[in-house]
Coordinates of C-alpha atoms in Angstrom, one line a residue:
M12 CA -66.4 126.1 25.9
K13 CA -67.5 129.6 23.2
L14 CA -70.9 130.1 22.6
N15 CA -72.7 129.3 19.4
R16 CA -73.4 132.7 17.4
Q17 CA -74.3 133.5 14.2
Q18 CA -73.1 136.9 12.9
D19 CA -73.5 138.9 9.7
K20 CA -70.5 140.6 8.2
Y21 CA -71.0 143.6 10.2
G22 CA -70.3 141.1 13.5
E23 CA -74.4 141.9 14.1
L24 CA -76.5 138.2 15.6
K25 CA -78.5 136.7 12.6
L26 CA -81.7 137.1 13.6
A27 CA -83.7 136.5 10.4
E28 CA -85.8 133.4 11.0
S29 CA -86.7 135.0 14.5
N30 CA -88.2 138.4 12.6
K31 CA -90.0 136.6 9.9
I32 CA -91.6 134.3 12.3
K33 CA -92.1 137.7 14.3
A34 CA -94.3 139.3 11.5
R35 CA -96.6 136.4 11.7
S36 CA -96.7 136.0 15.5
H37 CA -98.5 139.5 15.7
A38 CA -100.8 138.6 12.9
L39 CA -102.3 135.6 14.6
I40 CA -101.6 136.3 18.2
P41 CA -102.6 139.2 20.2
G42 CA -98.9 140.8 21.3
G43 CA -97.3 138.2 19.5
A44 CA -96.9 136.0 22.1
H45 CA -99.1 134.3 24.9
T46 CA -97.3 135.5 28.2
Y47 CA -97.0 139.3 27.9
A48 CA -93.5 138.9 30.2
K49 CA -92.2 137.1 27.3
G50 CA -93.5 140.2 24.8
D51 CA -91.6 142.6 22.0
D52 CA -92.2 145.2 24.4
Q53 CA -90.2 143.4 27.4
F54 CA -87.1 143.3 25.6
P55 CA -84.7 145.3 23.0
E56 CA -85.0 145.4 19.6
L57 CA -81.7 143.3 19.0
S58 CA -83.3 139.9 21.0
P59 CA -84.0 136.8 19.9
G60 CA -87.8 136.6 18.9
F61 CA -88.0 132.8 19.4
I62 CA -86.3 130.2 21.2
A63 CA -86.4 126.5 19.3
R64 CA -84.7 124.6 22.6
G65 CA -83.1 124.5 26.0
K66 CA -80.6 122.3 27.7
G67 CA -79.9 122.9 31.4
C68 CA -79.2 126.7 31.0
H69 CA -78.8 127.5 27.9
V70 CA -81.0 128.1 24.9
W71 CA -81.0 128.5 21.3
D72 CA -83.0 130.6 19.6
V73 CA -84.5 129.8 15.9
D74 CA -81.6 131.2 14.0
G75 CA -79.1 128.9 15.7
N76 CA -78.2 131.6 18.3
E77 CA -77.1 130.0 21.9
Y78 CA -77.4 132.0 25.3
I79 CA -76.9 131.1 28.9
E80 CA -80.5 131.9 30.2
Y81 CA -81.4 133.7 32.9
G82 CA -85.2 134.3 34.3
M83 CA -85.5 130.6 33.2
G84 CA -89.0 130.5 31.5
C85 CA -90.3 133.1 34.4
R86 CA -88.6 131.3 37.0
A87 CA -91.0 128.1 36.4
V88 CA -87.6 126.1 35.1
A89 CA -85.5 126.0 38.3
L90 CA -83.6 122.8 37.6
G91 CA -82.7 123.3 34.4
H92 CA -84.4 123.0 30.8
A93 CA -84.9 119.2 29.6
F94 CA -83.4 118.0 33.2
E95 CA -83.2 114.4 32.8
P96 CA -84.9 112.7 35.8
V97 CA -88.1 115.0 34.9
I98 CA -88.2 114.3 31.4
K99 CA -87.7 110.4 32.3
A100 CA -90.5 110.8 34.9
V101 CA -92.9 112.2 32.0
Q102 CA -91.7 109.8 29.3
K103 CA -92.3 107.0 31.7
E104 CA -96.2 108.5 32.3
L105 CA -97.2 109.6 28.9
P106 CA -97.9 106.0 27.3
K107 CA -100.4 105.6 30.1
G108 CA -102.6 108.5 28.9
T109 CA -102.9 111.9 30.1
N110 CA -106.3 112.6 31.1
F111 CA -109.5 110.2 31.7
S112 CA -112.8 110.6 33.0
R113 CA -112.2 109.6 36.9
P114 CA -109.4 110.9 38.9
S115 CA -105.9 109.0 38.3
P116 CA -104.2 107.6 41.5
I117 CA -101.0 110.2 40.5
E118 CA -103.5 112.7 41.4
V119 CA -103.1 111.2 45.2
R120 CA -99.4 110.5 45.3
C121 CA -98.8 114.5 44.0
A122 CA -100.9 115.7 46.5
E123 CA -99.0 113.3 49.1
D124 CA -95.3 114.6 48.3
L125 CA -96.6 118.4 48.2
L126 CA -98.4 118.5 51.5
G127 CA -95.4 116.6 53.0
M128 CA -93.3 119.3 52.1
I129 CA -95.2 122.3 53.1
E130 CA -95.9 122.4 57.0
G131 CA -99.4 122.9 57.8
A132 CA -100.9 122.7 54.6
E133 CA -103.2 119.7 55.0
M134 CA -105.8 119.5 51.7
A135 CA -104.6 120.3 48.3
K136 CA -105.9 121.5 45.0
F137 CA -103.9 121.3 41.5
S138 CA -104.3 123.9 38.7
K139 CA -102.6 124.9 35.7
D140 CA -101.9 128.4 36.4
G141 CA -101.0 130.8 39.5
S142 CA -103.8 132.7 38.3
S143 CA -106.2 130.2 39.0
T144 CA -105.2 128.9 42.2
T145 CA -104.9 132.4 43.8
T146 CA -108.1 133.4 42.5
A147 CA -109.6 130.1 43.8
A148 CA -107.8 131.4 47.3
V149 CA -109.4 134.6 47.1
K150 CA -112.8 132.9 46.4
L151 CA -112.1 130.7 49.4
A152 CA -111.5 133.7 51.7
R153 CA -114.7 135.5 50.7
A154 CA -116.9 132.2 51.2
V155 CA -115.8 131.0 54.7
T156 CA -116.0 134.6 56.0
G157 CA -119.2 136.0 54.3
R158 CA -117.2 139.1 53.0
D159 CA -116.3 140.7 49.9
M160 CA -113.1 142.7 50.3
I161 CA -109.4 141.8 49.5
A162 CA -106.1 143.3 50.8
I163 CA -102.8 142.9 48.9
C164 CA -99.6 144.3 48.8
G165 CA -99.3 146.7 46.6
D166 CA -95.5 146.3 46.3
H167 CA -95.8 142.9 45.0
P168 CA -96.4 143.4 41.1
F169 CA -98.5 140.7 40.2
F170 CA -101.2 138.4 41.6
A171 CA -103.5 137.2 39.0
T172 CA -105.0 137.9 35.5
N173 CA -108.6 138.1 37.1
D174 CA -110.7 141.2 37.8
W175 CA -109.8 141.2 42.0
F176 CA -106.3 142.0 40.9
I177 CA -106.1 143.5 37.5
G178 CA -108.4 146.0 38.1
T179 CA -105.9 147.7 40.9
T180 CA -103.4 147.8 38.1
A181 CA -103.3 150.8 35.2
L182 CA -104.9 147.9 32.2
D183 CA -108.0 148.0 34.0
A184 CA -109.8 148.4 30.6
G185 CA -113.0 146.5 30.8
I186 CA -113.3 145.9 34.3
P187 CA -116.1 147.6 36.3
D188 CA -115.6 149.8 39.3
A189 CA -117.7 147.7 41.3
I190 CA -115.1 145.2 41.5
K191 CA -112.2 147.5 41.4
N192 CA -113.7 148.8 44.7
L193 CA -113.6 145.4 46.7
T194 CA -109.7 145.3 46.4
V195 CA -107.6 147.7 48.6
K196 CA -103.3 147.8 49.3
F197 CA -101.2 147.7 51.8
S198 CA -97.0 148.3 52.0
Y199 CA -94.8 145.7 52.7
N200 CA -92.8 145.8 56.1
D201 CA -95.2 148.8 56.7
I202 CA -97.5 147.4 59.8
A203 CA -99.3 150.5 60.2
S204 CA -100.3 150.2 56.6
V205 CA -101.9 147.1 57.2
R206 CA -103.8 148.2 60.5
T207 CA -105.2 150.9 59.0
L208 CA -107.1 149.0 56.3
F209 CA -108.4 147.0 59.4
A210 CA -109.3 150.3 60.7
Q211 CA -111.1 151.6 57.4
Y212 CA -112.9 148.3 56.7
P213 CA -114.2 146.7 59.7
G214 CA -115.3 143.3 59.2
R215 CA -115.1 143.4 55.6
L216 CA -111.7 142.3 54.8
A217 CA -112.4 138.4 53.5
G218 CA -108.7 137.7 52.9
L219 CA -105.4 139.5 52.7
I220 CA -102.6 138.2 50.4
M221 CA -98.9 138.7 49.6
E222 CA -96.1 137.3 48.7
P223 CA -94.0 136.2 52.1
A224 CA -91.0 138.6 50.6
K225 CA -90.1 140.4 47.2
Y226 CA -86.5 141.9 47.2
E227 CA -85.8 142.4 51.0
D228 CA -87.0 140.1 53.8
P229 CA -89.9 140.6 56.5
K230 CA -88.5 143.0 59.1
D231 CA -89.6 143.2 62.8
G232 CA -92.0 140.0 62.6
F233 CA -93.8 141.7 60.1
L234 CA -95.6 138.5 58.7
H235 CA -96.4 137.0 62.2
Q236 CA -97.8 141.0 63.0
V237 CA -100.0 140.5 59.5
Q238 CA -101.2 136.7 61.0
K239 CA -102.4 138.4 63.9
L240 CA -103.9 140.9 62.5
C241 CA -105.6 138.4 60.1
K242 CA -106.7 136.1 63.3
D243 CA -107.8 138.7 65.7
N244 CA -110.6 140.5 62.8
G245 CA -111.0 137.0 61.2
T246 CA -110.0 137.9 57.5
V247 CA -108.0 134.5 55.9
F248 CA -104.2 135.3 55.8
I249 CA -103.0 133.8 52.1
L250 CA -99.4 133.5 51.2
D251 CA -98.5 133.4 47.5
E252 CA -95.6 131.5 46.9
M253 CA -95.5 131.6 43.2
I254 CA -92.1 132.9 42.9
T255 CA -90.7 132.1 46.8
G256 CA -91.6 128.5 47.0
F257 CA -89.0 126.1 45.8
R258 CA -86.6 128.9 45.9
W259 CA -86.2 130.3 49.6
D260 CA -86.7 126.8 51.0
N261 CA -88.3 123.0 50.4
G262 CA -91.1 123.9 52.4
G263 CA -91.5 127.4 50.9
A264 CA -90.4 131.1 52.2
Q265 CA -92.9 130.1 54.9
K266 CA -90.9 128.2 56.4
T267 CA -87.4 130.2 55.9
Y268 CA -89.7 132.9 57.9
D269 CA -91.3 130.1 60.4
V270 CA -95.1 131.2 59.7
V271 CA -97.7 128.8 59.0
P272 CA -100.9 130.9 56.2
D273 CA -104.2 129.8 56.3
L274 CA -103.9 128.8 52.4
S275 CA -101.0 129.6 50.2
T276 CA -100.5 129.3 46.5
F277 CA -97.3 127.4 44.6
G278 CA -96.4 127.3 40.8
K279 CA -93.5 128.1 38.5
A280 CA -90.7 125.7 40.1
L281 CA -93.2 123.3 41.4
A282 CA -92.5 121.2 38.1
N283 CA -90.0 122.3 36.7
G284 CA -92.0 124.3 33.6
F285 CA -94.8 121.7 33.1
S286 CA -97.9 123.5 33.7
V287 CA -98.7 123.0 37.6
S288 CA -99.8 125.1 40.0
A289 CA -101.6 124.0 43.8
L290 CA -103.6 125.6 46.0
V291 CA -102.8 124.2 50.0
G292 CA -103.8 125.4 53.5
K293 CA -105.7 124.4 56.7
E294 CA -108.6 121.5 56.0
E295 CA -111.4 123.7 57.7
I296 CA -110.8 125.7 55.1
M297 CA -110.2 123.6 51.9
R298 CA -112.9 120.9 52.6
L299 CA -115.3 123.8 51.8
G300 CA -114.9 123.0 48.1
G301 CA -115.2 119.4 49.2
L302 CA -118.2 117.0 49.6
D303 CA -118.2 116.1 53.4
H304 CA -119.4 118.9 55.1
D305 CA -122.7 120.6 55.9
A306 CA -121.8 124.0 54.8
E307 CA -122.4 125.9 51.5
R308 CA -120.2 123.9 48.7
V309 CA -117.6 126.5 47.6
F310 CA -117.2 125.7 43.6
L311 CA -113.0 125.8 44.4
L312 CA -111.2 124.7 41.4
S313 CA -112.6 122.4 38.4
T314 CA -110.2 122.5 35.3
T315 CA -110.4 119.8 32.4
H316 CA -106.3 119.6 32.5
G317 CA -106.3 120.5 36.3
A318 CA -104.8 116.4 37.2
E319 CA -103.4 116.0 33.6
C320 CA -101.3 112.8 34.3
H321 CA -97.5 113.9 32.5
S322 CA -97.7 116.9 34.5
L323 CA -98.3 115.8 38.1
A324 CA -95.1 113.1 36.7
A325 CA -93.3 116.0 36.1
A326 CA -94.1 117.9 39.7
I327 CA -93.2 114.6 41.7
A328 CA -89.9 114.1 39.8
T329 CA -89.2 117.7 40.4
M330 CA -90.0 117.2 44.4
R331 CA -87.9 114.2 44.5
V332 CA -84.9 116.2 43.0
Y333 CA -85.4 118.9 45.6
R334 CA -85.8 116.4 48.2
E335 CA -82.9 114.3 47.5
E336 CA -80.3 117.2 46.0
P337 CA -78.8 120.1 47.2
V338 CA -80.9 122.6 45.1
I339 CA -81.8 125.3 47.5
E340 CA -78.3 125.3 48.7
T341 CA -76.7 125.4 45.0
L342 CA -79.1 128.5 44.4
F343 CA -77.7 130.5 46.8
R344 CA -74.3 129.4 46.3
Q345 CA -74.4 130.0 42.6
G346 CA -76.6 133.3 43.2
E347 CA -73.9 134.5 45.6
R348 CA -71.1 134.0 43.4
L349 CA -72.8 135.8 40.5
A350 CA -74.0 138.6 42.4
S351 CA -70.7 139.3 44.6
G352 CA -68.9 138.9 40.7
L353 CA -71.2 141.6 39.2
N354 CA -70.9 144.0 42.0
S355 CA -67.1 143.4 41.6
V356 CA -66.9 144.4 38.0
I357 CA -69.7 147.3 38.6
A358 CA -67.4 148.9 41.2
T359 CA -64.5 148.6 39.1
H360 CA -66.5 150.8 36.3
G361 CA -67.7 153.6 38.8
L362 CA -71.1 152.3 37.9
Q363 CA -72.3 151.3 41.7
R364 CA -74.9 154.6 41.5
H365 CA -76.5 153.4 38.4
I366 CA -76.6 149.5 38.3
K367 CA -78.5 147.6 41.2
I368 CA -77.8 143.7 41.8
I369 CA -80.9 143.4 44.2
G370 CA -82.9 140.5 45.6
K371 CA -82.2 137.0 47.6
P372 CA -79.0 135.1 45.8
C373 CA -82.0 132.3 44.7
S374 CA -83.8 135.2 42.8
L375 CA -81.8 138.0 41.9
V376 CA -83.2 140.8 39.2
F377 CA -80.7 144.2 38.4
D378 CA -82.1 147.9 38.5
T379 CA -80.9 150.4 35.9
L380 CA -80.5 154.1 36.6
D381 CA -79.7 156.8 34.3
E382 CA -77.8 159.6 34.6
K383 CA -79.9 161.5 37.3
E384 CA -80.1 158.2 39.2
Q385 CA -83.7 157.7 38.3
S386 CA -84.7 154.1 37.3
S387 CA -84.6 153.8 33.4
Q388 CA -86.2 151.5 30.8
A389 CA -83.9 153.0 28.3
F390 CA -81.1 151.9 30.3
R391 CA -82.5 148.4 31.0
S392 CA -82.8 148.0 27.4
L393 CA -79.3 149.0 26.5
L394 CA -77.8 146.6 29.3
M395 CA -80.3 143.8 28.2
Q396 CA -79.0 144.3 24.3
E397 CA -75.2 144.5 25.4
L398 CA -75.7 141.1 27.2
I399 CA -77.7 139.4 24.3
R400 CA -74.4 140.4 22.0
R401 CA -72.4 138.7 24.3
G402 CA -74.4 135.4 24.6
I403 CA -76.4 136.5 28.0
L404 CA -80.6 136.3 27.6
G405 CA -82.0 137.7 31.0
Q406 CA -84.9 140.3 31.6
S407 CA -83.7 139.4 35.3
L408 CA -80.6 137.3 37.1
V409 CA -82.8 134.2 38.0
I410 CA -80.5 131.3 38.4
S411 CA -81.1 127.5 38.1
Y412 CA -79.6 124.6 39.5
S413 CA -78.3 123.9 36.3
H414 CA -76.2 127.1 36.2
S415 CA -72.2 126.2 36.6
N416 CA -69.3 128.1 37.7
D417 CA -68.2 128.4 34.2
D418 CA -71.8 129.9 33.4
V419 CA -71.8 131.9 35.9
D420 CA -68.3 133.4 35.2
K421 CA -69.0 133.9 31.8
T422 CA -72.3 136.0 32.8
I423 CA -69.8 138.0 34.9
D424 CA -67.4 138.8 32.1
A425 CA -69.9 140.1 29.5
F426 CA -71.4 142.3 32.2
D427 CA -67.5 143.4 32.4
D428 CA -67.6 143.8 28.9
A429 CA -70.8 145.6 28.4
L430 CA -70.4 148.2 31.0
P431 CA -68.2 150.6 29.1
I432 CA -70.9 151.3 26.8
Y433 CA -73.3 151.5 29.5
K434 CA -70.7 154.2 31.2
D435 CA -70.8 156.1 27.6
A436 CA -74.3 156.0 27.3
L437 CA -75.3 158.1 30.5
S438 CA -72.4 160.9 29.3
G439 CA -73.5 160.4 25.5
G440 CA -77.6 159.9 25.8
V441 CA -78.7 156.4 25.7
E442 CA -80.8 156.9 22.4
H443 CA -77.5 156.9 20.9
F444 CA -76.6 153.0 21.6
L445 CA -79.9 151.6 21.6
V446 CA -80.6 149.2 18.3

């Protein structure tokens, strides 16, 4: 079946309605979007500005153009847009009310389900976004150790919008140096860099936070070596599973790599796009945010909408699908089909040194390199532009449970059709091919 495309007399996509709304959005919203990853600076000029609806892995923009989508809501929609079992669970919960002045039983049910899936996790606290939960983990680490410094993996691009992390980035305006200096970095799969931090800041590291994996697996027992260093030095070992959770394994990447952290954070795919994140971990640490202990109490997480009933219903339904259906197996199988097909057409066009498909099959991305074989944002924009023209919307190649063989094959065909333009741009100058 062909994708529905609205084209002008020159064969270009019609984006008039998107462009009209875009002007208003920038006047009303800083950056024109509420998520920087969805902003105009992350996409080529020839892009749908606004998505009107989605079903499965297909989305339609406000001009009526249809696309096969990758990335799926910044990796949050792992099952597919408007996934029926999740939508039905939400619809069933909505008439009961969404928020009360005392807890709802659904909070307990959702916590039971999540803790039943994450090995070694004994208590859970829900919130709405990843930044809140990773920051709560950092706060707990500082409270339980009485220390102030945090170690982060410098190869992992994002942990939170909060000052303890953003102070380490180039966008650190408004953050005092005193806060910036409390976060230090190590390198992934480089245990010497971790040892160096512990030697450089003896008795000062409250917590160490990292993703279990990004684009490569841990080597030589790296996660276990880091865990031992943390244990030996009294540092809380935290795994950020916002991306890897519900993609690598039903029990998270920590299950894949057979490691049990002190604390871990989940979100994104936990509720198939509904706003739920979670901090889980060992009772001895998590209980400091509770009432039944004699230690100094930690103001852990307390958000008005943290236990919004219909979102928790979405999480429960999502976890049920993961338990009862082959979601993880499908993500890997379809991701492998996609990677294999793309690598084949890339080789056919002789572009192996200029386009790289990287990452695990369940969470693929692409790297674009210029004529000097250097990573290039301009060539990334060009490839995205040409894929959009062919009905593929993807700043990544992150697949969902809803991507069929036909969707994957259409994506491979779109790459095959776009790559001659990429090749011409390598010799003729990319600026001549960008809209």
